[in-house]
Short mmCIF file of N, CA, C and O in Angstrom, two decimals:
data_model
loop_
_atom_site.label_atom_id
_atom_site.label_comp_id
_atom_site.label_asym_id
_atom_site.label_seq_id
_atom_site.Cartn_x
_atom_site.Cartn_y
_atom_site.Cartn_z
N UNK A 152 8.29 51.88 -34.30
CA UNK A 152 8.27 51.03 -33.13
C UNK A 152 7.79 49.65 -33.54
O UNK A 152 6.78 49.51 -34.22
N UNK A 153 8.52 48.64 -33.14
CA UNK A 153 8.16 47.26 -33.45
C UNK A 153 7.77 46.54 -32.17
O UNK A 153 8.49 46.59 -31.18
N UNK A 154 6.62 45.91 -32.19
CA UNK A 154 6.18 45.13 -31.04
C UNK A 154 6.47 43.67 -31.28
O UNK A 154 6.16 43.13 -32.33
N UNK A 155 7.06 43.05 -30.31
CA UNK A 155 7.34 41.62 -30.38
C UNK A 155 6.47 40.90 -29.37
O UNK A 155 5.94 41.51 -28.44
N UNK A 156 6.36 39.61 -29.52
CA UNK A 156 5.57 38.82 -28.59
C UNK A 156 6.10 39.01 -27.18
O UNK A 156 7.30 38.92 -26.93
N UNK A 157 5.20 39.32 -26.24
CA UNK A 157 5.60 39.51 -24.85
C UNK A 157 5.96 40.93 -24.48
O UNK A 157 6.23 41.22 -23.32
N UNK A 158 6.01 41.85 -25.46
CA UNK A 158 6.38 43.22 -25.16
C UNK A 158 5.22 44.06 -24.65
O UNK A 158 5.43 45.08 -24.03
N UNK A 159 3.99 43.68 -24.96
CA UNK A 159 2.87 44.53 -24.62
C UNK A 159 2.13 44.00 -23.39
O UNK A 159 2.26 44.55 -22.31
N UNK A 160 1.37 42.94 -23.54
CA UNK A 160 0.61 42.40 -22.42
C UNK A 160 1.48 41.45 -21.61
O UNK A 160 2.14 40.57 -22.16
N UNK A 161 1.47 41.66 -20.30
CA UNK A 161 2.23 40.81 -19.37
C UNK A 161 1.25 40.03 -18.50
O UNK A 161 0.19 40.53 -18.15
N UNK A 162 1.64 38.82 -18.14
CA UNK A 162 0.79 37.97 -17.28
C UNK A 162 1.22 38.15 -15.83
O UNK A 162 2.37 37.93 -15.47
N UNK A 163 0.27 38.55 -14.99
CA UNK A 163 0.53 38.79 -13.57
C UNK A 163 -0.22 37.76 -12.73
O UNK A 163 -1.37 37.42 -13.03
N UNK A 164 0.43 37.29 -11.67
CA UNK A 164 -0.24 36.46 -10.67
C UNK A 164 -0.94 37.38 -9.69
O UNK A 164 -0.41 38.43 -9.33
N UNK A 165 -2.13 36.98 -9.23
CA UNK A 165 -2.92 37.83 -8.33
C UNK A 165 -2.89 37.26 -6.92
O UNK A 165 -3.14 36.07 -6.73
N UNK A 166 -2.59 38.11 -5.95
CA UNK A 166 -2.64 37.76 -4.54
C UNK A 166 -3.62 38.70 -3.85
O UNK A 166 -3.48 39.92 -3.94
N UNK A 167 -4.61 38.14 -3.19
CA UNK A 167 -5.64 38.93 -2.51
C UNK A 167 -5.25 39.14 -1.06
O UNK A 167 -4.83 38.22 -0.36
N UNK A 168 -5.39 40.35 -0.57
CA UNK A 168 -5.05 40.72 0.80
C UNK A 168 -6.11 40.18 1.76
O UNK A 168 -7.30 40.37 1.54
N UNK A 169 -5.66 39.51 2.81
CA UNK A 169 -6.57 38.98 3.83
C UNK A 169 -5.99 39.31 5.20
O UNK A 169 -4.80 39.16 5.44
N UNK A 170 -6.85 39.78 6.09
CA UNK A 170 -6.43 40.11 7.45
C UNK A 170 -6.98 39.06 8.41
O UNK A 170 -8.16 38.74 8.38
N UNK A 171 -6.10 38.48 9.23
CA UNK A 171 -6.50 37.49 10.22
C UNK A 171 -5.96 37.90 11.59
O UNK A 171 -5.15 38.81 11.70
N UNK A 172 -6.42 37.20 12.60
CA UNK A 172 -5.96 37.43 13.97
C UNK A 172 -5.07 36.26 14.37
O UNK A 172 -5.47 35.10 14.26
N UNK A 173 -3.86 36.55 14.87
CA UNK A 173 -2.97 35.46 15.29
C UNK A 173 -3.28 35.04 16.73
O UNK A 173 -4.19 35.56 17.37
N UNK A 174 -2.48 34.12 17.27
CA UNK A 174 -2.72 33.57 18.61
C UNK A 174 -2.60 34.64 19.71
O UNK A 174 -3.23 34.51 20.76
N UNK A 175 -1.79 35.67 19.48
CA UNK A 175 -1.62 36.74 20.47
C UNK A 175 -2.72 37.80 20.36
O UNK A 175 -2.72 38.76 21.12
N UNK A 176 -3.63 37.67 19.41
CA UNK A 176 -4.71 38.64 19.24
C UNK A 176 -4.36 39.82 18.36
O UNK A 176 -5.10 40.80 18.33
N UNK A 177 -3.26 39.74 17.63
CA UNK A 177 -2.86 40.83 16.75
C UNK A 177 -3.30 40.56 15.32
O UNK A 177 -3.37 39.42 14.90
N UNK A 178 -3.55 41.63 14.61
CA UNK A 178 -3.92 41.49 13.21
C UNK A 178 -2.68 41.16 12.38
O UNK A 178 -1.63 41.76 12.55
N UNK A 179 -2.85 40.21 11.48
CA UNK A 179 -1.78 39.80 10.59
C UNK A 179 -2.31 39.90 9.16
O UNK A 179 -3.38 39.39 8.85
N UNK A 180 -1.54 40.55 8.30
CA UNK A 180 -1.93 40.68 6.90
C UNK A 180 -1.22 39.59 6.10
O UNK A 180 0.00 39.45 6.18
N UNK A 181 -1.99 38.84 5.35
CA UNK A 181 -1.46 37.79 4.49
C UNK A 181 -1.96 38.02 3.08
O UNK A 181 -3.02 38.61 2.88
N UNK A 182 -1.21 37.54 2.12
CA UNK A 182 -1.63 37.59 0.73
C UNK A 182 -1.84 36.16 0.25
O UNK A 182 -0.91 35.36 0.25
N UNK A 183 -3.07 35.85 -0.15
CA UNK A 183 -3.40 34.50 -0.61
C UNK A 183 -3.49 34.51 -2.13
O UNK A 183 -4.18 35.34 -2.73
N UNK A 184 -2.78 33.58 -2.75
CA UNK A 184 -2.74 33.49 -4.20
C UNK A 184 -4.08 33.03 -4.74
O UNK A 184 -4.64 32.04 -4.27
N UNK A 185 -4.59 33.74 -5.73
CA UNK A 185 -5.82 33.34 -6.40
C UNK A 185 -5.48 32.39 -7.54
O UNK A 185 -4.35 32.34 -8.02
N UNK A 186 -6.46 31.65 -7.99
CA UNK A 186 -6.24 30.68 -9.05
C UNK A 186 -6.29 31.29 -10.45
O UNK A 186 -6.25 30.58 -11.43
N UNK A 187 -6.38 32.60 -10.52
CA UNK A 187 -6.46 33.25 -11.81
C UNK A 187 -5.29 34.19 -12.02
O UNK A 187 -4.61 34.58 -11.07
N UNK A 188 -5.06 34.55 -13.26
CA UNK A 188 -4.03 35.52 -13.62
C UNK A 188 -4.71 36.66 -14.39
O UNK A 188 -5.86 36.55 -14.78
N UNK A 189 -3.97 37.73 -14.57
CA UNK A 189 -4.50 38.88 -15.29
C UNK A 189 -3.44 39.32 -16.30
O UNK A 189 -2.24 39.24 -16.04
N UNK A 190 -3.91 39.76 -17.45
CA UNK A 190 -3.02 40.28 -18.49
C UNK A 190 -3.21 41.80 -18.55
O UNK A 190 -4.32 42.28 -18.76
N UNK A 191 -2.11 42.53 -18.37
CA UNK A 191 -2.15 43.99 -18.37
C UNK A 191 -0.93 44.54 -19.11
O UNK A 191 0.09 43.88 -19.22
N UNK A 192 -1.08 45.77 -19.55
CA UNK A 192 0.04 46.53 -20.10
C UNK A 192 0.62 47.33 -18.95
O UNK A 192 -0.09 48.06 -18.27
N UNK A 193 1.92 47.19 -18.71
CA UNK A 193 2.60 47.86 -17.61
C UNK A 193 3.33 49.08 -18.13
O UNK A 193 4.06 49.00 -19.14
N UNK A 194 3.14 50.22 -17.46
CA UNK A 194 3.82 51.46 -17.87
C UNK A 194 4.19 52.26 -16.63
O UNK A 194 3.55 52.15 -15.58
N UNK A 195 5.24 53.07 -16.76
CA UNK A 195 5.60 53.99 -15.68
C UNK A 195 4.51 55.05 -15.56
O UNK A 195 3.94 55.49 -16.56
N UNK A 196 4.23 55.46 -14.34
CA UNK A 196 3.24 56.52 -14.12
C UNK A 196 3.83 57.86 -14.54
O UNK A 196 5.04 58.10 -14.43
N UNK A 197 2.96 58.74 -15.01
CA UNK A 197 3.42 60.07 -15.41
C UNK A 197 3.66 60.92 -14.16
O UNK A 197 3.16 60.61 -13.07
N UNK A 198 4.42 61.99 -14.32
CA UNK A 198 4.70 62.89 -13.19
C UNK A 198 3.41 63.48 -12.62
O UNK A 198 3.28 63.65 -11.41
N UNK A 199 2.46 63.77 -13.49
CA UNK A 199 1.18 64.33 -13.05
C UNK A 199 0.43 63.33 -12.17
O UNK A 199 -0.12 63.68 -11.12
N UNK A 200 0.40 62.06 -12.58
CA UNK A 200 -0.28 61.03 -11.78
C UNK A 200 0.43 60.80 -10.46
O UNK A 200 -0.20 60.64 -9.42
N UNK A 201 1.76 60.77 -10.49
CA UNK A 201 2.53 60.56 -9.26
C UNK A 201 2.25 61.67 -8.26
O UNK A 201 2.01 61.42 -7.08
N UNK A 202 2.25 62.92 -8.73
CA UNK A 202 1.97 64.06 -7.85
C UNK A 202 0.56 63.99 -7.29
O UNK A 202 0.34 64.25 -6.10
N UNK A 203 -0.40 63.64 -8.13
CA UNK A 203 -1.80 63.55 -7.68
C UNK A 203 -1.96 62.51 -6.57
O UNK A 203 -2.61 62.75 -5.56
N UNK A 204 -1.35 61.36 -6.74
CA UNK A 204 -1.48 60.30 -5.73
C UNK A 204 -0.66 60.59 -4.48
O UNK A 204 -1.02 60.16 -3.39
N UNK A 205 0.44 61.33 -4.60
CA UNK A 205 1.21 61.71 -3.41
C UNK A 205 0.40 62.66 -2.53
O UNK A 205 0.49 62.61 -1.32
N UNK A 206 -0.40 63.52 -3.15
CA UNK A 206 -1.26 64.42 -2.38
C UNK A 206 -2.30 63.65 -1.59
O UNK A 206 -2.74 64.09 -0.54
N UNK A 207 -2.70 62.49 -2.09
CA UNK A 207 -3.64 61.62 -1.39
C UNK A 207 -2.95 60.68 -0.42
O UNK A 207 -3.58 59.81 0.17
N UNK A 208 -1.62 60.84 -0.30
CA UNK A 208 -0.77 60.01 0.57
C UNK A 208 -0.78 58.54 0.17
O UNK A 208 -0.75 57.64 1.01
N UNK A 209 -0.84 58.30 -1.14
CA UNK A 209 -0.74 56.95 -1.70
C UNK A 209 0.25 57.01 -2.86
O UNK A 209 -0.15 57.27 -3.99
N UNK A 210 1.52 56.78 -2.59
CA UNK A 210 2.49 56.89 -3.69
C UNK A 210 2.28 55.79 -4.73
O UNK A 210 1.93 54.65 -4.40
N UNK A 211 2.46 56.14 -5.99
CA UNK A 211 2.40 55.16 -7.08
C UNK A 211 3.66 55.28 -7.90
O UNK A 211 4.35 56.31 -7.88
N UNK A 212 3.97 54.23 -8.63
CA UNK A 212 5.12 54.25 -9.53
C UNK A 212 4.75 53.77 -10.92
O UNK A 212 5.45 54.08 -11.88
N UNK A 213 3.66 53.01 -11.04
CA UNK A 213 3.28 52.43 -12.32
C UNK A 213 1.77 52.50 -12.54
O UNK A 213 1.01 52.62 -11.59
N UNK A 214 1.40 52.39 -13.80
CA UNK A 214 0.00 52.20 -14.16
C UNK A 214 -0.10 50.91 -14.96
O UNK A 214 0.83 50.54 -15.67
N UNK A 215 -1.23 50.24 -14.81
CA UNK A 215 -1.48 49.01 -15.55
C UNK A 215 -2.82 49.17 -16.26
O UNK A 215 -3.78 49.65 -15.67
N UNK A 216 -2.87 48.78 -17.52
CA UNK A 216 -4.10 48.88 -18.30
C UNK A 216 -4.57 47.47 -18.61
O UNK A 216 -3.83 46.66 -19.18
N UNK A 217 -5.81 47.19 -18.22
CA UNK A 217 -6.44 45.90 -18.49
C UNK A 217 -7.46 46.12 -19.60
O UNK A 217 -8.23 47.09 -19.57
N UNK A 218 -7.48 45.24 -20.57
CA UNK A 218 -8.37 45.40 -21.72
C UNK A 218 -9.42 44.29 -21.76
O UNK A 218 -9.11 43.12 -21.55
N UNK A 219 -10.65 44.69 -22.02
CA UNK A 219 -11.69 43.77 -22.42
C UNK A 219 -12.36 42.91 -21.37
O UNK A 219 -13.18 42.09 -21.70
N UNK A 220 -12.02 43.06 -20.12
CA UNK A 220 -12.62 42.24 -19.08
C UNK A 220 -13.09 43.15 -17.95
O UNK A 220 -12.51 44.20 -17.72
N UNK A 221 -14.13 42.72 -17.26
CA UNK A 221 -14.58 43.45 -16.09
C UNK A 221 -13.43 43.56 -15.09
O UNK A 221 -12.63 42.65 -14.97
N UNK A 222 -13.33 44.66 -14.35
CA UNK A 222 -12.24 44.80 -13.37
C UNK A 222 -12.25 43.66 -12.34
O UNK A 222 -13.30 43.32 -11.81
N UNK A 223 -11.10 43.06 -12.11
CA UNK A 223 -11.01 41.94 -11.17
C UNK A 223 -10.16 42.27 -9.96
O UNK A 223 -10.21 41.56 -8.97
N UNK A 224 -9.39 43.34 -10.02
CA UNK A 224 -8.49 43.68 -8.92
C UNK A 224 -9.15 44.67 -7.97
O UNK A 224 -9.93 45.52 -8.38
N UNK A 225 -8.80 44.53 -6.70
CA UNK A 225 -9.29 45.44 -5.66
C UNK A 225 -8.11 46.21 -5.10
O UNK A 225 -6.95 45.79 -5.22
N UNK A 226 -8.39 47.33 -4.45
CA UNK A 226 -7.32 48.06 -3.78
C UNK A 226 -6.74 47.18 -2.69
O UNK A 226 -7.47 46.54 -1.94
N UNK A 227 -5.43 47.13 -2.62
CA UNK A 227 -4.75 46.28 -1.64
C UNK A 227 -4.28 44.96 -2.22
O UNK A 227 -3.49 44.26 -1.59
N UNK A 228 -4.72 44.60 -3.42
CA UNK A 228 -4.25 43.37 -4.05
C UNK A 228 -2.78 43.52 -4.44
O UNK A 228 -2.28 44.62 -4.65
N UNK A 229 -2.12 42.39 -4.55
CA UNK A 229 -0.71 42.36 -4.94
C UNK A 229 -0.60 41.61 -6.26
O UNK A 229 -1.18 40.53 -6.41
N UNK A 230 0.14 42.16 -7.19
CA UNK A 230 0.42 41.49 -8.46
C UNK A 230 1.90 41.14 -8.51
O UNK A 230 2.74 41.92 -8.09
N UNK A 231 2.18 39.95 -9.03
CA UNK A 231 3.56 39.50 -9.12
C UNK A 231 3.88 39.21 -10.59
O UNK A 231 3.16 38.46 -11.25
N UNK A 232 4.94 39.83 -11.08
CA UNK A 232 5.46 39.59 -12.42
C UNK A 232 6.91 39.17 -12.26
O UNK A 232 7.77 39.98 -11.93
N UNK A 233 7.14 37.88 -12.44
CA UNK A 233 8.46 37.27 -12.24
C UNK A 233 8.97 37.59 -10.84
O UNK A 233 8.45 37.09 -9.87
N UNK A 234 9.96 38.48 -10.69
CA UNK A 234 10.49 38.79 -9.35
C UNK A 234 10.09 40.20 -8.90
O UNK A 234 10.65 40.73 -7.95
N UNK A 235 9.10 40.79 -9.55
CA UNK A 235 8.63 42.14 -9.21
C UNK A 235 7.25 42.06 -8.56
O UNK A 235 6.42 41.25 -8.95
N UNK A 236 7.01 42.93 -7.57
CA UNK A 236 5.72 42.99 -6.88
C UNK A 236 5.12 44.38 -7.01
O UNK A 236 5.80 45.39 -6.83
N UNK A 237 3.83 44.41 -7.31
CA UNK A 237 3.09 45.66 -7.47
C UNK A 237 1.87 45.61 -6.57
O UNK A 237 1.13 44.62 -6.57
N UNK A 238 1.64 46.67 -5.81
CA UNK A 238 0.49 46.77 -4.92
C UNK A 238 -0.51 47.76 -5.51
O UNK A 238 -0.16 48.90 -5.81
N UNK A 239 -1.75 47.33 -5.66
CA UNK A 239 -2.78 48.15 -6.27
C UNK A 239 -3.23 49.21 -5.27
O UNK A 239 -3.65 48.90 -4.16
N UNK A 240 -3.16 50.48 -5.68
CA UNK A 240 -3.53 51.60 -4.83
C UNK A 240 -4.93 52.11 -5.20
O UNK A 240 -5.69 52.51 -4.34
N UNK A 241 -5.25 52.07 -6.48
CA UNK A 241 -6.56 52.54 -6.93
C UNK A 241 -6.84 52.05 -8.33
O UNK A 241 -5.98 51.47 -9.00
N UNK A 242 -8.07 52.30 -8.79
CA UNK A 242 -8.42 51.90 -10.14
C UNK A 242 -9.40 52.91 -10.73
O UNK A 242 -10.07 53.64 -10.01
N UNK A 243 -9.44 52.93 -12.06
CA UNK A 243 -10.32 53.84 -12.77
C UNK A 243 -10.85 53.09 -13.99
O UNK A 243 -10.08 52.66 -14.84
N UNK A 244 -12.16 52.93 -14.04
CA UNK A 244 -12.77 52.32 -15.21
C UNK A 244 -12.91 53.41 -16.27
O UNK A 244 -13.71 54.32 -16.13
N UNK A 245 -12.09 53.32 -17.31
CA UNK A 245 -12.00 54.39 -18.29
C UNK A 245 -13.26 54.54 -19.12
O UNK A 245 -13.58 55.60 -19.60
N UNK A 246 -13.96 53.47 -19.32
CA UNK A 246 -15.23 53.55 -20.03
C UNK A 246 -16.27 52.78 -19.23
O UNK A 246 -15.97 51.79 -18.58
N UNK A 247 -17.49 53.23 -19.28
CA UNK A 247 -18.55 52.56 -18.55
C UNK A 247 -18.94 51.26 -19.22
O UNK A 247 -19.77 50.51 -18.71
N UNK A 248 -18.33 50.95 -20.34
CA UNK A 248 -18.65 49.73 -21.08
C UNK A 248 -17.82 48.53 -20.63
O UNK A 248 -18.02 47.43 -21.12
N UNK A 249 -16.87 48.73 -19.75
CA UNK A 249 -16.04 47.63 -19.27
C UNK A 249 -14.98 47.22 -20.26
O UNK A 249 -14.51 46.09 -20.25
N UNK A 250 -14.57 48.13 -21.14
CA UNK A 250 -13.56 47.77 -22.14
C UNK A 250 -12.14 47.97 -21.62
O UNK A 250 -11.26 47.20 -21.96
N UNK A 251 -11.91 48.99 -20.82
CA UNK A 251 -10.58 49.27 -20.30
C UNK A 251 -10.68 49.62 -18.82
O UNK A 251 -11.59 50.31 -18.40
N UNK A 252 -9.71 49.15 -18.05
CA UNK A 252 -9.59 49.53 -16.65
C UNK A 252 -8.14 49.93 -16.41
O UNK A 252 -7.22 49.23 -16.81
N UNK A 253 -7.96 51.06 -15.75
CA UNK A 253 -6.64 51.56 -15.42
C UNK A 253 -6.40 51.35 -13.94
O UNK A 253 -7.20 51.79 -13.12
N UNK A 254 -5.32 50.66 -13.60
CA UNK A 254 -4.95 50.42 -12.21
C UNK A 254 -3.72 51.25 -11.89
O UNK A 254 -2.80 51.35 -12.69
N UNK A 255 -3.72 51.84 -10.70
CA UNK A 255 -2.56 52.58 -10.20
C UNK A 255 -1.86 51.70 -9.19
O UNK A 255 -2.49 51.17 -8.27
N UNK A 256 -0.56 51.54 -9.34
CA UNK A 256 0.17 50.59 -8.49
C UNK A 256 1.50 51.17 -8.03
O UNK A 256 2.08 52.05 -8.67
N UNK A 257 1.94 50.64 -6.91
CA UNK A 257 3.25 50.98 -6.37
C UNK A 257 4.12 49.74 -6.42
O UNK A 257 3.72 48.68 -5.91
N UNK A 258 5.29 49.85 -7.02
CA UNK A 258 6.22 48.71 -7.04
C UNK A 258 7.00 48.71 -5.75
O UNK A 258 7.52 49.74 -5.32
N UNK A 259 7.05 47.56 -5.12
CA UNK A 259 7.82 47.43 -3.88
C UNK A 259 8.83 46.32 -4.04
O UNK A 259 8.57 45.30 -4.67
N UNK A 260 9.97 46.53 -3.43
CA UNK A 260 11.05 45.56 -3.49
C UNK A 260 11.09 44.85 -2.14
O UNK A 260 11.50 45.44 -1.15
N UNK A 261 10.66 43.62 -2.13
CA UNK A 261 10.55 42.87 -0.87
C UNK A 261 11.83 42.11 -0.60
O UNK A 261 12.46 41.58 -1.49
N UNK A 262 12.18 42.04 0.67
CA UNK A 262 13.38 41.32 1.07
C UNK A 262 13.07 40.09 1.91
O UNK A 262 13.98 39.36 2.27
N UNK A 263 11.77 39.87 2.20
CA UNK A 263 11.43 38.75 3.07
C UNK A 263 11.13 37.47 2.31
O UNK A 263 10.67 36.50 2.86
N UNK A 264 11.40 37.45 1.02
CA UNK A 264 11.22 36.24 0.22
C UNK A 264 9.85 36.09 -0.23
O UNK A 264 9.35 35.39 -0.91
#
């Protein structure tokens, strides 16, 4: 297997979920872009992980591995990679040392631009 530049770590834009009240008094969910990006390894979720999260009624399609930094993503955050969107469903700090964080995400195909 040969790794080329750009094949492993991908740069994602981070959008934080915010809930506001509109003029009619209804809750509106917006995603506000943060000024930071995150570098993660993107992989398809295994069948075992997909089944586990479906039982919790949170479908996932991908896992993302972040290396070397304290976890920065929260559940409900949205990551954007070019024209793809991923919604963070959960996270797991693989070591208590803050070396690796595993994020579980669902890829969604948006049509509203």
